[in-house]
C-alpha atoms as one frame of an Amber mdcrd trajectory, in Angstrom:
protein
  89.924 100.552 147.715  90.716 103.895 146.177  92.826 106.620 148.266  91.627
 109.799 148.635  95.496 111.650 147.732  95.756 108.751 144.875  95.464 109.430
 141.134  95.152 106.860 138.649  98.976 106.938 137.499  99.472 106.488 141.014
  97.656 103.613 141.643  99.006 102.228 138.371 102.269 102.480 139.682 101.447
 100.759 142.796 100.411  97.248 141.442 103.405  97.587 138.711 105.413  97.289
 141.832 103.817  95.587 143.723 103.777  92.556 140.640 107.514  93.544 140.321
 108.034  92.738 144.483 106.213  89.223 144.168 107.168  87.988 140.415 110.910
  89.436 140.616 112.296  90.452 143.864 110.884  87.803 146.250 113.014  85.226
 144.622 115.908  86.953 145.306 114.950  87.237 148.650 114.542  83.601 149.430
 118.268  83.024 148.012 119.405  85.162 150.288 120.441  84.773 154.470 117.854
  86.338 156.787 120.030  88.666 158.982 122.687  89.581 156.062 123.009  92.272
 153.319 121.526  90.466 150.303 123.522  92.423 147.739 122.130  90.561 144.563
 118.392  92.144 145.407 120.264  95.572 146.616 121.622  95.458 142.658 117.986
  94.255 141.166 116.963  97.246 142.965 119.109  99.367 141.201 119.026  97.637
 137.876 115.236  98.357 137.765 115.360 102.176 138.912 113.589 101.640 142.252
 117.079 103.146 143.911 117.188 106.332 141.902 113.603 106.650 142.538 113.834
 107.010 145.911 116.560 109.275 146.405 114.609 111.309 144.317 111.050 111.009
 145.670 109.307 113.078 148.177 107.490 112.026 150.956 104.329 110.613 149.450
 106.270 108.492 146.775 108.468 107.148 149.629 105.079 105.790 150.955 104.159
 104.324 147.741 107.153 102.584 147.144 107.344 100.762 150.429 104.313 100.150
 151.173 104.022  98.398 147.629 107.242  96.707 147.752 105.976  95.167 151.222
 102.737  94.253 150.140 104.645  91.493 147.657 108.008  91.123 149.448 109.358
  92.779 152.704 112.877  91.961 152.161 112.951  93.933 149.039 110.993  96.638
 150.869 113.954  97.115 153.938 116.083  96.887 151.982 115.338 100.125 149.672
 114.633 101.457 152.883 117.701 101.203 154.746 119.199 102.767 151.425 117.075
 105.608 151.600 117.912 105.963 155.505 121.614 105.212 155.317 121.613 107.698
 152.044 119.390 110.353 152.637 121.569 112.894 154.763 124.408 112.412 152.448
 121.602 113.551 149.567 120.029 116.053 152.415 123.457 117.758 153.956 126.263
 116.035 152.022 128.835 118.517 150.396 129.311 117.859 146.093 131.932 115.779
 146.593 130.241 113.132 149.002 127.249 113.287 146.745 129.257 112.634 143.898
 131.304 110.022 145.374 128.317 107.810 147.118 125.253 108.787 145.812 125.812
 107.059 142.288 126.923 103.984 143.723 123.607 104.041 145.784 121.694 104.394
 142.678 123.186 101.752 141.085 122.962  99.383 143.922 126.438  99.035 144.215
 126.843 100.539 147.794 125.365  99.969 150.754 124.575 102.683 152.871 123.784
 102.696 156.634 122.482 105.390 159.009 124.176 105.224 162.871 122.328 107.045
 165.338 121.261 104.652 168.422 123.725 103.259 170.747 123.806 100.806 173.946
 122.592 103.970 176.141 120.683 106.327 173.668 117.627 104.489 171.466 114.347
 106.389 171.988 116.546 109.522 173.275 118.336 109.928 170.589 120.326 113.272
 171.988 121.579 111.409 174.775 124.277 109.598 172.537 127.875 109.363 174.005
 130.233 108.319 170.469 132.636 111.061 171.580 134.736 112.920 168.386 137.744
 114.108 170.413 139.855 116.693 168.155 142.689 114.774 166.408 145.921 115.303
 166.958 147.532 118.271 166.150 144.308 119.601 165.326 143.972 117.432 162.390
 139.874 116.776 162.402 138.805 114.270 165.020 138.759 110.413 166.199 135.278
 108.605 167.041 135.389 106.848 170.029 132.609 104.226 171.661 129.883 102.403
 170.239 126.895 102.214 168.250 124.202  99.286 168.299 120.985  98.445 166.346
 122.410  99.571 163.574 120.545  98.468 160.144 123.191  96.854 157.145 125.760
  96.668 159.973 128.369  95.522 159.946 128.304  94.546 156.428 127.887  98.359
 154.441 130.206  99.969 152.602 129.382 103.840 154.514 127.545 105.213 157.738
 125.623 108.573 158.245 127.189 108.804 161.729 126.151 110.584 164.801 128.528
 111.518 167.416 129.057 114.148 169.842 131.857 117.073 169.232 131.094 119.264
 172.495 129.456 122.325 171.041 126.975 122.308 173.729 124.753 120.062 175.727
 121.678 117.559 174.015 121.144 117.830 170.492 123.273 121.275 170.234 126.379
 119.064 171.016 125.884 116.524 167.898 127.938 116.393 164.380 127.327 113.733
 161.496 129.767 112.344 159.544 129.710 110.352 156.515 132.056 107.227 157.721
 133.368 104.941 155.061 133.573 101.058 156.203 137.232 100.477 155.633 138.274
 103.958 158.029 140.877 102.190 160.704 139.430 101.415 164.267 135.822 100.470
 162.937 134.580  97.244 163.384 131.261  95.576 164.182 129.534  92.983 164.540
 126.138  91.105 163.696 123.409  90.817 165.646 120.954  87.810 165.723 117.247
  89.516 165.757 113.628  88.202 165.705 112.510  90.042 162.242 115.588  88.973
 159.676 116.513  92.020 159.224 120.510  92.622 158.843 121.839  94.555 162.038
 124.508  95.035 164.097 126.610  96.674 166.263 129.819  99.040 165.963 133.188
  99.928 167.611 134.746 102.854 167.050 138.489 102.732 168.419 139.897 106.299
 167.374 138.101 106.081 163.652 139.992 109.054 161.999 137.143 111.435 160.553
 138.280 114.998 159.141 136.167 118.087 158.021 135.908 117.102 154.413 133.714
 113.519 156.545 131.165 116.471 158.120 127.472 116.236 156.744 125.988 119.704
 157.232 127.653 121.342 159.993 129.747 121.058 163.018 127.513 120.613 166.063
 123.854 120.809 164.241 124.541 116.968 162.755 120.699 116.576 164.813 119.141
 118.212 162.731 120.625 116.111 159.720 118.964 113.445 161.644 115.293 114.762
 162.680 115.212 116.178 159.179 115.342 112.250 157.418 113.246 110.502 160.449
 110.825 113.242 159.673 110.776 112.408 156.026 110.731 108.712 157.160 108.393
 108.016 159.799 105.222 108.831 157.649 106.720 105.691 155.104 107.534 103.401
 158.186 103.833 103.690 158.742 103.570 102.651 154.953 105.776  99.776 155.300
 103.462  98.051 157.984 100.271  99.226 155.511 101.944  97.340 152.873 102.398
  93.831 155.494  98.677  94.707 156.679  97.572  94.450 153.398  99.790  91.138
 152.620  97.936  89.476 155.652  94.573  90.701 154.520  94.746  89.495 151.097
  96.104  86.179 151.847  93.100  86.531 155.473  90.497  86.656 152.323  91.853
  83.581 150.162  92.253  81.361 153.194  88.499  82.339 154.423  86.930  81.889
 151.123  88.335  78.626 150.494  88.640  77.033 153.495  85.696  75.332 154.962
  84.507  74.642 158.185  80.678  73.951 160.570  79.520  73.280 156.753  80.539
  75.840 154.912  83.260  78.370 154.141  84.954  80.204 156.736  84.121  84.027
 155.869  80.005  82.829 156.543  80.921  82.442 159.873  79.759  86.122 161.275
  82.907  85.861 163.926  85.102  85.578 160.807  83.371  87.987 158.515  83.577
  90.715 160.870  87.142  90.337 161.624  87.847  90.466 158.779  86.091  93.721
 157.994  87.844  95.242 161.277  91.034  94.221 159.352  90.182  95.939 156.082
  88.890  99.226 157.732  91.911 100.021 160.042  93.940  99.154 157.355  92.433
 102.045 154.624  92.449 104.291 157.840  96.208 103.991 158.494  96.244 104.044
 154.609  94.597 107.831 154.464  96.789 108.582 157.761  99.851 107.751 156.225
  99.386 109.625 152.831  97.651 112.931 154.458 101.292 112.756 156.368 103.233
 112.162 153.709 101.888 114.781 151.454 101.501 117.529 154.413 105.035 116.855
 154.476 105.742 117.855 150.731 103.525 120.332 151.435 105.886 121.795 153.211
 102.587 122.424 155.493 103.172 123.029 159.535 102.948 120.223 162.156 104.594
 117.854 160.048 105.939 116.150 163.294 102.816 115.155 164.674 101.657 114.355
 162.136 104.148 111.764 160.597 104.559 110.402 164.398 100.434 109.467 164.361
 101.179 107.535 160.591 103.881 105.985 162.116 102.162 105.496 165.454  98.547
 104.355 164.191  99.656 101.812 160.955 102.308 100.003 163.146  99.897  99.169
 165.726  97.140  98.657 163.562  99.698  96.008 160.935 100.143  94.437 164.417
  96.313  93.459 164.792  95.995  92.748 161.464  98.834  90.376 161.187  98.254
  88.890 164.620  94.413  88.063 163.593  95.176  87.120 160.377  97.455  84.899
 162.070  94.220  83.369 164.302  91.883  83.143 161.417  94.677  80.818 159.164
  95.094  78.355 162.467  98.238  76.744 163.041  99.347  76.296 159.223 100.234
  79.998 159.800 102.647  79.023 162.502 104.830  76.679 160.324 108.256  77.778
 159.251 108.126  79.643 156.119 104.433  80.260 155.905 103.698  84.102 154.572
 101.934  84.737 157.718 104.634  83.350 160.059 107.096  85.807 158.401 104.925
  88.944 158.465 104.712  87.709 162.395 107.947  87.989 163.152 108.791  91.307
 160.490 105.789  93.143 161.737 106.940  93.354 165.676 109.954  95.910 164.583
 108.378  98.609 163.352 106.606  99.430 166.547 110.235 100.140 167.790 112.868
 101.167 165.816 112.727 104.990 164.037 110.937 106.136 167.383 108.516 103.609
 169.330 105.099 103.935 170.220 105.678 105.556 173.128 107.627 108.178 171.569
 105.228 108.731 168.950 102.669 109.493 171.401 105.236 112.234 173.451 105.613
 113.546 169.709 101.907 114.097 169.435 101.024 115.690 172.504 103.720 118.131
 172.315 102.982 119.219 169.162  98.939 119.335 170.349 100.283 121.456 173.583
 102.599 123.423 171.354  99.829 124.906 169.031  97.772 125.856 171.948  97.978
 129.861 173.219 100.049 130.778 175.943  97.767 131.524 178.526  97.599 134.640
 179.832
């Protein structure tokens, strides 16, 4: 199916990576350990461009990329991702000396970036994060203190896009990020063991010296830093789970026209046909969702936050169903270790979560629906 916000270079460029994800990358990914940085497909990234792509896309090629990469291999998919997360408020707010010290090395796919926000006490609200920077001694910058958990490519990056509270007022006024190098004394983490196999952990911060020249942005508006790359995210965590849906369709299709059963092949069953057709049309809707998003937000265009909250909101739920019937329609071969469809199962459960749950999404939405109304009189 043809999208609407899709020319023919575009679509082009799609299947080129898409082939790329399923011929190149997914053998990387089965080399490597679900749970752990796989740096030999963060380099293949590099090595083919896909890295210095995305730090220099907008919105709308964000989407393509993942939801293309994901289509033929989800591991190669997160991991550009968490890149593009861990990286983007260095390329957002960074100062030319962080840019020119990281940003290359991102490229190239020889760094691995990591973005800290949620901790123990403060996932969904994201201002109510404790990670205290107390003022150093003598003045001298300031030391991080507490913990962060959930945190994707910890503990194993090389730098974190860290948020932690300096003081300069209550909620989201109170908030700093700093760019965090791995080796800074006092940090340490550890790995945590999750359903999807995606690498993340949890960090300690013991007095981690950070100074001014560590500050993204500015002192006390580091929320911003952070709203301003979930915005530019969210629409392409939508495009992520388009990319699975579309996985567990195609493979839904094979299976049903192959397999037979009552005398014939599965898809002339009517309960399987029209599954399947539920399938493929919630999938091009959260397709259309996701891209109107995306380019609204290059746009520049107002109610971008709604907006990217009902992509993210409306293709994670819907990658859900599709995965989850796709699952039902395949039988139990789809439950064996391994199988495409048992590893979409477990990959496609995150999304609904992490960069804002469903719940939040919808609290997004209707603010934004109750903020463009007129103030009655």
């Amino acid at each position: 199916m043809t999208a609407f916000s899709l020319d023919p270079g575009q679509t082009a460029w799609c299947e080129e990576l898409y082939a790329l994800a399923r011929d190149e990358l997914r053998p990387l990914a089965e080399k490597g350990e679900p749970g752990r940085v796989n740096r030999p497909l963060v380099s293949a990234l590099g090595g083919f461009g896909l890295l210095d792509r995305l730090l220099g896309s907008g919105a709308l090629d964000l989407c393509l990329l993942r939801e293309s990469l994901a289509r033929g291999c989800t591991e190669a998919e997160t991991a550009l991702a968490l890149q593009g997360l861990g990286a983007g408020p260095v390329r957002q707010a960074g100062t030319e000396a962080q840019r020119a010290r990281w940003l290359p090395e991102v490229r190239a796919g020889r760094a691995v970036a990591a973005f800290a926000l949620s901790e123990p006490g403060a996932g969904s609200d994201a201002a109510a994060l404790a990670l205290a920077a107390r003022p150093g001694p003598g003045g001298d910058g300031w030391r991080l203190t507490g913990e962060k958990c959930w945190i994707s490519n910890a503990p194993e990056a090389d730098f974190y896009t860290v948020f932690a509270r300096t003081g300069e007022g209550p909620g989201a006024r109170g908030v700093t990020a700093f760019l965090v190098p791995a080796d800074r004394p006092g940090l340490t983490g550890t790995a945590l063991d999750m359903l999807s196999p995606h690498p993340v952990g949890a960090l300690d911060f013991d007095g981690v010296p950070v100074t001014a020249d560590d500050v993204l942005g500015e002192p006390g508006r580091g929320f911003r830093v952070a709203m301003d790359t979930l915005n530019l995210f969210r629409p392409s965590v939508g495009a992520f789970a388009v990319g699975m849906a579309r996985a567990a369709l195609d493979a839904t299709l094979k299976h049903t026209a192959r397999r037979t059963a009552f005398g014939g092949p599965l898809k002339e069953l009517q309960a399987v046909s029209l599954q399947v057709a539920e399938m493929a049309t919630r999938t091009e809707a959260a397709r259309l969702l996701v891209y109107a998003a995306a380019a609204a937000h290059d746009a520049g265009e107002p109610g971008v936050p709604g907006r990217a909250a009902m992509a993210k909101l409306y293709a994670t739920e819907t990658a859900q169903y599709v995965v989850d019937t796709a699952v039902q329609l395949h039988g139990a071969r789809a439950l064996r270790r391994g199988h495409l469809l048992e590893h979409l199962y477990r990959e496609v459960r995150a999304p609904r979560i992490y960069e804002g749950a469903t719940e939040v999404q919808r609290t997004i939405i209707a603010k934004e629906l109750y903020a463009t109304q007129e103030t009655p009189a």
